[in-house]
Amino acid sequence: LSSFQLNKRRFQDKWTYAYFAVPQGLDKVMCLICKHVNAMLKDFNIKRHYDTNHKTYDKFTGEERTGKLEQLKRGNAAQQSVFTNLTKSGEAVTQASYVVAQEITRRSKPFSDGEFLRDCILKVADIVCPEQKAKLCDISLSNDTVTRRIEDLAKNLKEQLGQRMEGLGKGAFSIALDESTDISDTAQLLIFIQTVTENFEIGEELLSLESIKDRTRGVDICGAVCRSLEAYNVKLPSMVGVTTDGAPAMVGRKAGAVSLLSEKVANSGGEKLIKYHCIIHQEALAAQTLEMKHVLIVVKTDHFLKSRGLNHRQFKTFLEQSEADFGEVIYFSAVRWLSRGATLKRFFNLRKEIREFMESKGQGLTQLSDTKWLCDLALLVDVNTCLSDLNLKLQGHGKLIYTLFDNVKLKQGVLTHFPACKALVGETDTDGEEFEHRFSDFRNHEKSINLFQNPFSCVPAEEPAEMHFELIDLQESSEARAAYCDRNLIEFYKALSPATYPALLQHAIRMVSLFGSTYICEKTFSTMAINKSKLRSRLTDSHLHDVLRIATTAMEPDIRGIVANRKQHAFVFLPALNIYSSLGNTTNKYS
């Protein structure tokens, strides 16, 4: 096109005064009077529309025409602002529904509770801010809406995890595996991943919840893990270790899931996989070896006191009248690992009251009058209390493997702290050396853990060859030694130069990525049991996955981004038409 033709295709300012027209985008023009949009930027078309529909506006001339034009412009701007405000209001309402759905999920509430929360919000608004109730009424929290919101939130978190995995670079990751059966007898395999980037940015997230409908053999579990890793395009050579609950399907030497995974990592060019049996689980198994005949007597007595309603009521009344320090005994459950120590301790504290009550029922316990038996029980209480304290110290998020191993080493000599316990264990069929046989997988890597924990105390010549000169340089650096004393371990390694200490930093990244326990899996299974219960047994596997992802994540979903990317279905057309009609009635006064 010639410059003359291009000029003719542009909006001409003179058309605004002559035909009450304004530009609409780059290639359209809109009539201010009737809001008609003309797609042709030609004087002939615009003039024809004006002459055909609005010729009566020729009566406005001079200042009167200018005033009329400004009035129409203000009306158009007001109408556009209404649409803009309605759009912003719709976005705010949608964001609010996402926030509520997120909280419903985090607190393990049914999806249908959204309607209950909406009713509560409206009743509160009646009292606190009645003028805002109309806006709050637009928040949709129906069961179906909350379900869609949860799906969108989980999808966004999954995308964020994918971006994190893409940015892993030369970092490393490890996984924690645990399997359990839900209320509908579906085997649910939890796969958590812990990633560490080159800059020591640590992330612990749910990689996937795999629902296994058939057998749960090692090959089935391995296949589920591989599918989950492939879904995020994760490179197997970056995998450092696997932590499991120690089940045969997990740790079998030939057909176990970990062995099969280790083989796949080796075939892909990765280093030998580090395998750990959950340190908390091992501690609990070791503690079970101290379960002696005293425990059987205590459990039998507790069962008598609590299994029958009459005995239970009378015993509680007896404790109140005796002004005992406690008002109840504690049931023992082998599944609840900490209940053993709590049960023994409570029984020992109430031994006098229990003896008197049992005698009144004709069920006298001669053991409670035997000083030697009571001394043995007291020793057993102290030992189990010590082990329960250790179990609690091993629990929690974000605990590095060297911290967990240090706690175990401090308590590992528990039998030497209670010399009489060795003789007491000898009277039972339990193996007194069981505690010593546990944690062998951690001891096998103790040297690597110590190198990571304190690189200044190791002997460079005894470490891997690629680290010899790096360790010598590090140990001779007073600046590095000062940083080690002043900062925590992660910050210390962050400050080291990758160019000077590449092998040492890579070793540190690998150690940081390891899971020491499956605590996060056990905690998530508790959340699963709350969400998929007898009352919510129809919760689908995909929605259960979404719920657990939102409930366990440390990331925040991008709610604004989700709202911006989805189409708004707010019906704002009718309100806008009413406003437009009122504006039209105003202009008719001047026509």
Coordinates of C-alpha atoms in Angstrom, one line a residue:
L1 CA 0.0 0.0 0.0
S2 CA 1.1 3.6 -0.7
S3 CA 1.7 6.1 2.1
F4 CA -1.5 7.8 1.0
Q5 CA -3.6 4.6 1.3
L6 CA -2.0 3.8 4.7
N7 CA -2.9 7.2 5.9
K8 CA -6.5 6.7 4.8
R9 CA -6.7 3.4 6.8
R10 CA -5.7 5.2 10.1
F11 CA -8.3 6.8 12.4
Q12 CA -8.7 10.5 11.7
D13 CA -9.2 12.8 14.7
K14 CA -11.7 14.9 12.8
W15 CA -14.2 12.0 12.8
T16 CA -14.7 12.3 16.5
Y17 CA -16.2 15.8 16.3
A18 CA -17.9 15.3 12.9
Y19 CA -19.4 11.8 13.6
F20 CA -19.1 11.2 17.3
A21 CA -16.8 8.3 16.7
V22 CA -13.7 7.1 18.6
P23 CA -11.0 4.5 17.7
Q24 CA -11.6 0.9 18.9
G25 CA -8.3 -0.9 18.9
L26 CA -6.0 -0.4 15.9
D27 CA -8.4 -1.2 13.0
K28 CA -11.9 -0.4 14.2
V29 CA -14.0 2.6 15.1
M30 CA -16.9 2.8 17.6
C31 CA -19.9 5.2 17.5
L32 CA -20.3 6.9 20.9
I33 CA -24.0 7.3 20.4
C34 CA -25.1 3.7 19.8
K35 CA -21.9 1.8 20.6
H36 CA -21.9 0.3 17.1
V37 CA -18.4 -0.9 16.0
N38 CA -17.4 -0.4 12.4
A39 CA -14.7 -2.6 11.0
M40 CA -13.9 -0.3 8.1
L41 CA -11.6 2.7 8.7
K42 CA -13.1 4.7 5.8
D43 CA -14.6 8.1 5.9
F44 CA -17.5 6.9 3.6
N45 CA -18.5 4.1 5.9
I46 CA -18.4 6.1 9.1
K47 CA -20.3 9.1 7.5
R48 CA -23.0 6.8 6.1
H49 CA -23.6 5.3 9.6
Y50 CA -23.9 8.7 11.1
D51 CA -26.2 10.1 8.4
T52 CA -28.4 7.0 8.5
N53 CA -28.8 6.7 12.3
H54 CA -27.9 9.9 14.0
K55 CA -28.6 12.8 11.6
T56 CA -30.5 14.5 14.3
Y57 CA -27.3 15.2 16.2
D58 CA -26.5 17.9 13.5
K59 CA -28.5 20.3 15.6
F60 CA -25.6 20.4 18.1
T61 CA -23.1 23.0 16.9
G62 CA -20.2 24.9 18.4
E63 CA -19.8 24.6 22.2
E64 CA -23.0 22.7 22.5
R65 CA -21.7 20.0 20.2
T66 CA -18.4 19.9 22.1
G67 CA -20.3 19.6 25.4
K68 CA -22.4 16.8 24.0
L69 CA -19.3 15.0 22.7
E70 CA -17.6 15.2 26.2
Q71 CA -20.8 13.9 27.8
L72 CA -20.8 10.8 25.5
K73 CA -17.1 10.2 26.2
R74 CA -17.7 10.3 30.0
G75 CA -20.6 7.9 29.6
N76 CA -18.5 5.5 27.6
A77 CA -15.6 5.7 30.1
A78 CA -18.1 5.0 32.9
Q79 CA -19.5 2.0 31.2
Q80 CA -16.0 0.6 30.5
S81 CA -15.0 1.1 34.2
V82 CA -18.1 -0.8 35.2
F83 CA -17.0 -3.8 33.1
T84 CA -13.5 -3.5 34.5
N85 CA -14.7 -3.3 38.1
L86 CA -17.0 -6.3 37.5
T87 CA -14.2 -8.3 36.0
K88 CA -11.9 -7.4 39.0
S89 CA -14.7 -8.3 41.4
G90 CA -15.2 -11.6 39.6
E91 CA -11.5 -12.4 39.8
A92 CA -11.5 -11.5 43.6
V93 CA -14.4 -13.8 44.2
T94 CA -12.8 -16.7 42.3
Q95 CA -9.5 -16.2 44.1
A96 CA -11.4 -16.3 47.4
S97 CA -13.0 -19.7 46.5
Y98 CA -9.5 -21.1 45.7
V99 CA -8.2 -19.9 49.1
V100 CA -11.1 -21.6 50.9
A101 CA -10.6 -24.8 48.9
Q102 CA -6.9 -24.8 49.8
E103 CA -7.7 -24.5 53.5
I104 CA -10.4 -27.2 53.3
T105 CA -7.8 -29.5 51.9
R106 CA -5.0 -28.6 54.3
R107 CA -7.3 -29.3 57.3
S108 CA -8.6 -32.6 55.8
K109 CA -12.2 -31.5 55.6
P110 CA -14.9 -32.9 53.2
F111 CA -15.3 -31.0 50.0
S112 CA -19.0 -30.4 50.9
D113 CA -17.9 -28.3 53.9
G114 CA -17.5 -25.4 51.4
E115 CA -21.2 -24.7 51.5
F116 CA -21.2 -24.7 55.3
L117 CA -18.3 -22.2 55.3
R118 CA -20.2 -20.0 52.8
D119 CA -23.2 -19.9 55.0
C120 CA -21.0 -19.0 58.0
I121 CA -19.3 -16.2 56.0
L122 CA -22.7 -14.7 55.0
K123 CA -24.0 -14.8 58.6
V124 CA -20.8 -13.1 59.8
A125 CA -21.2 -10.5 57.1
D126 CA -24.7 -9.7 58.2
I127 CA -23.2 -8.6 61.5
V128 CA -19.8 -7.2 60.7
C129 CA -20.1 -5.7 57.2
P130 CA -23.7 -5.9 55.8
E131 CA -22.7 -3.6 52.9
Q132 CA -20.2 -6.3 51.6
K133 CA -22.6 -9.2 51.8
A134 CA -23.7 -8.9 48.1
K135 CA -20.0 -9.5 47.1
L136 CA -19.6 -12.4 49.4
C137 CA -22.8 -14.0 48.0
D138 CA -21.0 -14.4 44.7
I139 CA -18.4 -16.8 46.2
S140 CA -19.1 -20.3 44.9
L141 CA -18.2 -23.0 47.3
S142 CA -20.4 -25.9 46.2
N143 CA -19.1 -29.4 46.4
D144 CA -18.4 -29.5 42.6
T145 CA -16.7 -26.1 42.7
V146 CA -14.4 -27.0 45.6
T147 CA -13.5 -30.2 43.7
R148 CA -12.5 -28.3 40.6
R149 CA -10.6 -25.7 42.7
I150 CA -8.6 -28.5 44.3
E151 CA -7.9 -30.1 41.0
D152 CA -6.5 -26.7 39.7
L153 CA -4.4 -26.2 42.8
A154 CA -2.9 -29.6 42.6
K155 CA -2.2 -29.2 38.9
N156 CA -0.4 -25.9 39.5
L157 CA 1.7 -27.4 42.3
K158 CA 2.6 -30.3 40.0
E159 CA 3.8 -27.8 37.3
Q160 CA 5.9 -26.0 39.9
L161 CA 7.5 -29.3 40.9
G162 CA 8.2 -30.1 37.3
Q163 CA 9.9 -26.7 36.9
R164 CA 12.0 -27.4 40.1
M165 CA 13.1 -30.8 38.6
E166 CA 14.0 -29.1 35.3
G167 CA 16.2 -26.7 37.3
L168 CA 18.0 -29.4 39.2
G169 CA 21.1 -29.2 37.0
K170 CA 24.1 -30.8 38.7
G171 CA 22.1 -31.3 41.9
A172 CA 20.9 -34.6 43.3
F173 CA 17.8 -36.1 44.7
S174 CA 16.7 -39.1 46.8
I175 CA 13.3 -40.7 47.4
A176 CA 11.4 -42.2 50.3
L177 CA 9.0 -45.0 49.7
D178 CA 6.2 -46.4 51.9
E179 CA 3.1 -48.5 51.1
S180 CA -0.2 -48.8 52.9
T181 CA -3.7 -49.9 52.3
D182 CA -6.6 -47.4 52.4
I183 CA -10.2 -48.0 53.6
S184 CA -11.2 -49.5 50.2
D185 CA -8.3 -52.0 50.2
T186 CA -6.3 -50.2 47.5
A187 CA -2.6 -50.3 48.0
Q188 CA -1.3 -46.7 48.0
L189 CA 2.4 -46.2 47.4
L190 CA 3.7 -42.8 48.6
I191 CA 6.8 -41.5 46.8
F192 CA 8.4 -38.4 48.3
I193 CA 11.4 -36.7 46.7
Q194 CA 14.1 -34.5 48.3
T195 CA 16.0 -32.4 45.8
V196 CA 19.2 -30.3 46.4
T197 CA 20.4 -27.9 43.7
E198 CA 24.0 -26.8 43.2
N199 CA 23.2 -23.7 45.4
F200 CA 22.0 -26.0 48.2
E201 CA 18.3 -25.1 47.8
I202 CA 16.5 -28.0 49.5
G203 CA 13.0 -29.1 48.5
E204 CA 10.9 -32.0 49.9
E205 CA 7.7 -32.7 48.0
L206 CA 5.3 -35.5 47.2
L207 CA 6.4 -36.9 43.9
S208 CA 3.4 -39.1 43.4
L209 CA 0.7 -41.3 45.0
E210 CA 0.6 -44.5 43.0
S211 CA -2.6 -46.7 43.5
I212 CA -1.7 -50.3 43.0
K213 CA -4.8 -52.4 42.2
D214 CA -3.1 -55.8 42.0
R215 CA -0.1 -57.3 43.7
T216 CA 2.6 -55.2 45.5
R217 CA 5.7 -57.1 44.5
G218 CA 9.1 -55.4 44.2
V219 CA 8.7 -55.3 40.4
D220 CA 5.3 -53.6 40.8
I221 CA 6.6 -51.0 43.2
C222 CA 9.7 -50.4 41.0
G223 CA 7.5 -49.9 38.0
A224 CA 5.3 -47.4 39.8
V225 CA 8.4 -45.4 40.9
C226 CA 9.9 -45.4 37.4
R227 CA 6.6 -44.1 35.9
S228 CA 6.5 -41.3 38.4
L229 CA 10.1 -40.2 37.7
E230 CA 9.5 -40.4 33.9
A231 CA 6.4 -38.2 34.3
Y232 CA 8.8 -35.4 35.4
N233 CA 11.6 -36.3 33.0
V234 CA 13.9 -37.0 36.0
K235 CA 17.4 -38.2 35.2
L236 CA 18.1 -41.5 37.0
P237 CA 21.9 -40.8 37.4
S238 CA 21.0 -37.9 39.7
M239 CA 19.4 -40.3 42.2
V240 CA 21.5 -40.8 45.3
G241 CA 19.5 -43.0 47.7
V242 CA 16.2 -44.7 48.6
T243 CA 14.7 -44.9 52.1
T244 CA 12.0 -47.4 52.8
D245 CA 10.1 -49.1 55.7
G246 CA 12.2 -52.2 55.4
A247 CA 9.4 -54.4 54.0
P248 CA 10.5 -57.5 52.0
A249 CA 9.0 -56.2 48.8
M250 CA 11.1 -53.1 49.3
V251 CA 14.5 -54.4 50.4
G252 CA 14.6 -57.9 49.0
R253 CA 18.1 -58.7 47.7
K254 CA 17.1 -60.0 44.3
A255 CA 13.5 -58.9 43.6
G256 CA 13.1 -56.0 46.0
A257 CA 12.1 -52.7 44.6
V258 CA 15.2 -51.0 45.9
S259 CA 17.5 -53.6 44.3
L260 CA 15.7 -53.2 41.0
L261 CA 15.9 -49.4 41.2
S262 CA 19.6 -49.7 42.0
E263 CA 20.2 -51.8 38.9
K264 CA 18.4 -49.3 36.7
V265 CA 20.4 -46.4 38.2
A266 CA 23.7 -48.3 37.6
N267 CA 22.6 -49.1 34.0
S268 CA 21.9 -45.4 33.3
G269 CA 25.4 -44.3 34.4
G270 CA 24.7 -43.3 38.0
E271 CA 26.6 -44.2 41.1
K272 CA 25.8 -47.0 43.5
L273 CA 22.4 -46.3 45.2
I274 CA 22.5 -45.7 48.9
K275 CA 19.8 -47.8 50.6
Y276 CA 18.4 -47.0 54.1
H277 CA 15.9 -48.7 56.3
C278 CA 13.9 -45.9 58.1
I279 CA 15.9 -45.0 61.2
I280 CA 12.7 -44.5 63.3
H281 CA 11.4 -47.9 62.3
Q282 CA 14.6 -49.5 63.2
E283 CA 14.6 -47.8 66.6
A284 CA 11.1 -49.1 67.2
L285 CA 12.1 -52.6 66.3
A286 CA 15.1 -52.5 68.5
A287 CA 12.9 -51.3 71.4
Q288 CA 10.6 -54.3 71.0
T289 CA 13.4 -56.6 72.1
L290 CA 13.0 -55.2 75.6
E291 CA 9.4 -56.3 75.9
M292 CA 9.6 -58.7 78.8
K293 CA 7.2 -60.6 81.1
H294 CA 6.5 -57.5 83.1
V295 CA 4.8 -56.0 80.0
L296 CA 2.4 -58.9 79.8
I297 CA 1.3 -58.5 83.4
V298 CA 0.9 -54.7 82.9
V299 CA -1.2 -55.2 79.7
K300 CA -3.3 -57.9 81.3
T301 CA -4.1 -55.6 84.3
D302 CA -4.9 -52.6 82.1
H303 CA -7.2 -54.8 80.1
F304 CA -9.1 -55.9 83.2
L305 CA -9.4 -52.2 84.3
K306 CA -10.7 -50.9 81.0
S307 CA -12.3 -53.6 79.0
R308 CA -15.5 -53.8 81.1
G309 CA -17.5 -50.6 81.6
L310 CA -18.3 -51.3 85.2
N311 CA -14.7 -51.9 86.2
H312 CA -13.6 -48.9 84.3
R313 CA -16.2 -46.5 85.9
Q314 CA -15.4 -47.8 89.4
F315 CA -11.6 -47.5 88.9
K316 CA -11.9 -43.9 87.7
T317 CA -14.1 -43.1 90.7
F318 CA -11.6 -44.8 93.0
L319 CA -8.8 -42.7 91.5
E320 CA -10.8 -39.5 92.0
Q321 CA -11.5 -40.3 95.7
S322 CA -7.9 -41.3 96.2
E323 CA -6.7 -37.9 94.7
A324 CA -4.3 -39.8 92.5
D325 CA -2.0 -37.9 90.2
F326 CA -3.6 -39.4 87.1
G327 CA -7.2 -40.3 86.4
E328 CA -6.7 -43.1 83.9
V329 CA -4.4 -45.9 82.8
I330 CA -3.1 -46.0 79.2
Y331 CA -3.9 -48.9 76.8
F332 CA -0.9 -50.6 75.1
S333 CA -0.9 -51.0 71.3
A334 CA 1.9 -52.6 69.4
V335 CA 1.2 -50.4 66.4
R336 CA 1.6 -47.2 68.4
W337 CA 5.3 -47.4 69.1
L338 CA 5.3 -44.8 71.9
S339 CA 2.5 -46.4 73.9
R340 CA 4.8 -49.0 75.5
G341 CA 6.8 -46.5 77.5
A342 CA 3.7 -44.4 78.3
T343 CA 1.7 -47.5 79.5
L344 CA 4.5 -48.7 81.7
K345 CA 5.2 -45.3 83.2
R346 CA 1.5 -44.7 84.0
F347 CA 1.1 -48.2 85.5
F348 CA 4.2 -47.6 87.7
N349 CA 2.9 -44.2 88.9
L350 CA -0.5 -45.7 89.8
R351 CA 0.9 -48.9 91.3
K352 CA -0.4 -48.3 94.8
E353 CA -3.9 -47.4 93.7
I354 CA -4.0 -50.3 91.2
R355 CA -3.0 -52.8 93.9
E356 CA -5.7 -51.6 96.3
F357 CA -8.4 -51.6 93.6
M358 CA -7.4 -55.1 92.3
E359 CA -7.5 -56.5 95.9
S360 CA -11.0 -55.0 96.4
K361 CA -12.1 -56.9 93.3
G362 CA -10.5 -60.2 94.4
Q363 CA -7.8 -60.0 91.7
G364 CA -4.8 -59.3 93.9
L365 CA -1.4 -58.9 92.2
T366 CA 1.4 -60.4 94.3
Q367 CA 3.9 -58.8 91.9
L368 CA 2.9 -55.3 93.2
S369 CA 4.1 -56.3 96.7
D370 CA 7.3 -57.9 95.4
T371 CA 10.2 -55.3 95.8
K372 CA 12.5 -57.1 93.3
W373 CA 9.7 -57.2 90.7
L374 CA 9.0 -53.5 91.2
C375 CA 12.7 -52.7 90.9
D376 CA 12.8 -54.5 87.6
L377 CA 9.7 -52.7 86.5
A378 CA 11.2 -49.3 87.4
L379 CA 14.3 -50.2 85.4
L380 CA 12.1 -51.2 82.4
V381 CA 10.2 -47.9 82.7
D382 CA 13.4 -45.9 82.6
V383 CA 14.8 -47.8 79.6
N384 CA 11.5 -47.4 77.6
T385 CA 11.3 -43.8 78.5
C386 CA 14.8 -43.3 77.2
L387 CA 13.9 -45.0 73.9
S388 CA 10.6 -43.1 73.6
D389 CA 12.6 -39.8 73.9
L390 CA 14.9 -41.0 71.2
N391 CA 11.9 -41.8 68.9
L392 CA 10.6 -38.3 69.4
K393 CA 13.9 -36.8 68.6
L394 CA 14.1 -38.7 65.3
Q395 CA 10.7 -37.4 64.2
G396 CA 10.1 -34.1 62.4
H397 CA 10.6 -32.4 59.0
G398 CA 13.9 -31.2 57.5
K399 CA 16.3 -33.3 59.7
L400 CA 19.5 -34.2 57.9
I401 CA 20.8 -37.7 58.1
Y402 CA 23.8 -36.9 60.2
T403 CA 21.6 -35.4 62.9
L404 CA 19.4 -38.5 63.1
F405 CA 22.5 -40.8 63.2
D406 CA 24.0 -38.7 66.0
N407 CA 20.9 -39.1 68.1
V408 CA 21.0 -42.9 67.7
K409 CA 24.7 -43.1 68.6
L410 CA 24.0 -41.1 71.8
K411 CA 21.4 -43.6 72.8
Q412 CA 22.9 -46.7 71.3
G413 CA 24.7 -47.6 74.5
V414 CA 21.4 -47.5 76.5
L415 CA 22.1 -51.0 77.9
T416 CA 25.4 -49.9 79.3
H417 CA 23.7 -47.0 81.1
F418 CA 21.5 -49.5 82.8
P419 CA 23.8 -52.5 83.7
A420 CA 21.1 -54.5 85.5
C421 CA 19.1 -54.5 82.3
K422 CA 21.5 -57.0 80.7
A423 CA 20.7 -59.5 83.4
L424 CA 17.0 -58.8 83.1
V425 CA 17.0 -59.3 79.4
G426 CA 18.9 -62.6 79.9
E427 CA 15.9 -64.0 81.8
T428 CA 13.7 -63.6 78.6
D429 CA 13.8 -65.2 75.2
T430 CA 14.6 -61.9 73.5
D431 CA 18.1 -61.2 72.0
G432 CA 19.9 -58.7 74.0
E433 CA 22.2 -57.9 71.1
E434 CA 19.3 -56.9 68.8
F435 CA 19.9 -53.2 69.4
E436 CA 23.5 -53.6 68.4
H437 CA 22.5 -55.3 65.1
R438 CA 20.3 -52.5 64.0
F439 CA 21.4 -49.4 62.1
S440 CA 24.0 -51.4 60.1
D441 CA 23.1 -49.6 56.9
F442 CA 23.8 -46.3 58.6
R443 CA 27.1 -47.6 60.0
N444 CA 28.2 -48.7 56.6
H445 CA 28.1 -45.1 55.5
E446 CA 29.3 -43.6 58.7
K447 CA 32.6 -42.5 57.2
S448 CA 30.8 -40.6 54.4
I449 CA 28.5 -39.0 57.0
N450 CA 31.4 -37.9 59.2
L451 CA 33.2 -36.4 56.2
F452 CA 30.2 -34.3 55.4
Q453 CA 29.6 -33.4 59.0
N454 CA 33.1 -32.3 59.8
P455 CA 35.6 -32.2 56.9
F456 CA 38.2 -30.7 59.2
S457 CA 38.5 -33.8 61.4
C458 CA 39.1 -36.3 58.7
V459 CA 42.4 -37.6 57.3
P460 CA 42.6 -36.5 53.6
A461 CA 44.7 -39.6 52.7
E462 CA 41.9 -41.9 53.9
E463 CA 39.2 -40.2 51.8
P464 CA 38.4 -40.6 48.1
A465 CA 41.3 -39.6 45.8
E466 CA 39.5 -36.8 44.1
M467 CA 39.1 -35.1 47.5
H468 CA 42.7 -35.3 48.8
F469 CA 43.9 -31.9 47.6
E470 CA 40.5 -30.2 48.3
L471 CA 40.5 -31.4 51.9
I472 CA 44.1 -30.3 52.4
D473 CA 43.4 -26.8 51.1
L474 CA 40.2 -26.6 53.2
Q475 CA 41.9 -27.7 56.4
E476 CA 44.7 -25.2 55.9
S477 CA 42.3 -22.3 55.3
S478 CA 41.7 -20.4 58.5
E479 CA 38.9 -18.5 56.7
A480 CA 37.1 -21.7 55.9
R481 CA 37.6 -23.0 59.5
A482 CA 36.1 -19.8 60.9
A483 CA 33.1 -20.0 58.6
Y484 CA 32.6 -23.6 59.7
C485 CA 32.5 -22.5 63.4
D486 CA 30.3 -19.5 62.8
R487 CA 27.7 -20.9 60.3
N488 CA 25.4 -23.9 60.2
L489 CA 26.5 -26.7 57.9
I490 CA 24.4 -25.8 54.9
E491 CA 25.5 -22.2 54.9
F492 CA 29.1 -23.3 55.3
Y493 CA 28.9 -25.4 52.1
K494 CA 27.0 -22.7 50.3
A495 CA 30.0 -20.3 50.9
L496 CA 32.6 -22.7 49.4
S497 CA 33.7 -22.0 45.9
P498 CA 32.6 -24.6 43.3
A499 CA 35.7 -24.1 41.3
T500 CA 38.0 -24.8 44.3
Y501 CA 36.0 -27.7 46.0
P502 CA 33.9 -29.4 43.3
A503 CA 34.2 -33.0 44.6
L504 CA 33.6 -32.0 48.2
L505 CA 30.5 -29.9 47.3
Q506 CA 29.1 -32.7 45.2
H507 CA 29.6 -35.1 48.2
A508 CA 27.8 -32.6 50.4
I509 CA 24.9 -32.3 48.0
R510 CA 24.5 -36.1 47.9
M511 CA 24.5 -36.3 51.7
V512 CA 21.9 -33.5 52.1
S513 CA 19.6 -35.1 49.6
L514 CA 19.2 -38.3 51.6
F515 CA 16.1 -39.2 53.6
G516 CA 17.0 -40.6 57.0
S517 CA 13.5 -41.8 57.8
T518 CA 10.1 -42.3 56.2
Y519 CA 8.5 -39.9 58.8
I520 CA 7.0 -37.8 56.1
C521 CA 5.3 -40.9 54.6
E522 CA 3.9 -42.1 57.9
K523 CA 2.6 -38.6 58.6
T524 CA 1.0 -38.5 55.2
F525 CA -0.7 -41.9 55.7
S526 CA -2.3 -40.4 58.8
T527 CA -3.6 -37.6 56.7
M528 CA -4.8 -40.2 54.1
A529 CA -6.7 -42.1 56.8
I530 CA -8.5 -38.9 57.8
N531 CA -9.4 -38.0 54.3
K532 CA -10.4 -41.4 53.0
S533 CA -12.3 -42.8 56.0
K534 CA -15.5 -44.8 56.3
L535 CA -17.6 -41.7 55.8
R536 CA -15.6 -40.7 52.7
S537 CA -14.7 -44.1 51.2
R538 CA -15.8 -43.0 47.7
L539 CA -13.0 -40.4 47.4
T540 CA -11.3 -41.3 44.1
D541 CA -7.6 -42.1 43.9
S542 CA -6.9 -39.0 41.7
H543 CA -8.7 -36.7 44.2
L544 CA -6.9 -38.4 47.1
H545 CA -3.6 -37.6 45.3
D546 CA -4.6 -34.0 44.8
V547 CA -5.6 -33.7 48.5
L548 CA -2.3 -35.2 49.8
R549 CA -0.2 -33.0 47.4
I550 CA -1.8 -29.8 48.7
A551 CA -1.7 -31.0 52.3
T552 CA 2.0 -31.9 52.3
T553 CA 3.5 -29.3 50.0
A554 CA 5.8 -26.5 51.2
M555 CA 5.2 -24.6 48.0
E556 CA 2.4 -22.0 47.6
P557 CA 0.0 -22.4 44.6
D558 CA -0.1 -19.5 42.2
I559 CA -3.8 -18.7 42.7
R560 CA -3.6 -15.4 40.8
G561 CA -2.0 -17.1 37.9
I562 CA -4.6 -19.8 37.9
V563 CA -7.4 -17.3 37.9
A564 CA -5.8 -15.3 35.1
N565 CA -5.4 -18.3 32.9
R566 CA -8.9 -19.7 33.3
K567 CA -12.0 -18.2 31.6
Q568 CA -14.2 -16.1 33.8
H569 CA -17.8 -17.4 33.8
A570 CA -19.2 -14.5 35.8
F571 CA -22.5 -13.3 34.2
V572 CA -21.8 -9.6 34.1
F573 CA -23.6 -8.9 30.8
L574 CA -27.1 -8.2 32.3
P575 CA -25.9 -5.7 34.9
A576 CA -23.9 -3.9 32.3
L577 CA -26.9 -3.7 30.0
N578 CA -28.9 -2.0 32.8
I579 CA -26.3 0.6 33.2
Y580 CA -26.0 1.0 29.5
S581 CA -29.8 1.5 29.3
S582 CA -29.6 4.3 31.9
L583 CA -26.9 6.0 30.0
G584 CA -29.0 5.7 26.9
N585 CA -31.9 7.3 28.6
T586 CA -29.7 10.2 29.6
T587 CA -28.6 10.8 26.1
N588 CA -32.1 10.7 24.7
K589 CA -32.9 14.0 26.6
Y590 CA -30.5 15.8 24.2
S591 CA -31.7 14.1 21.0

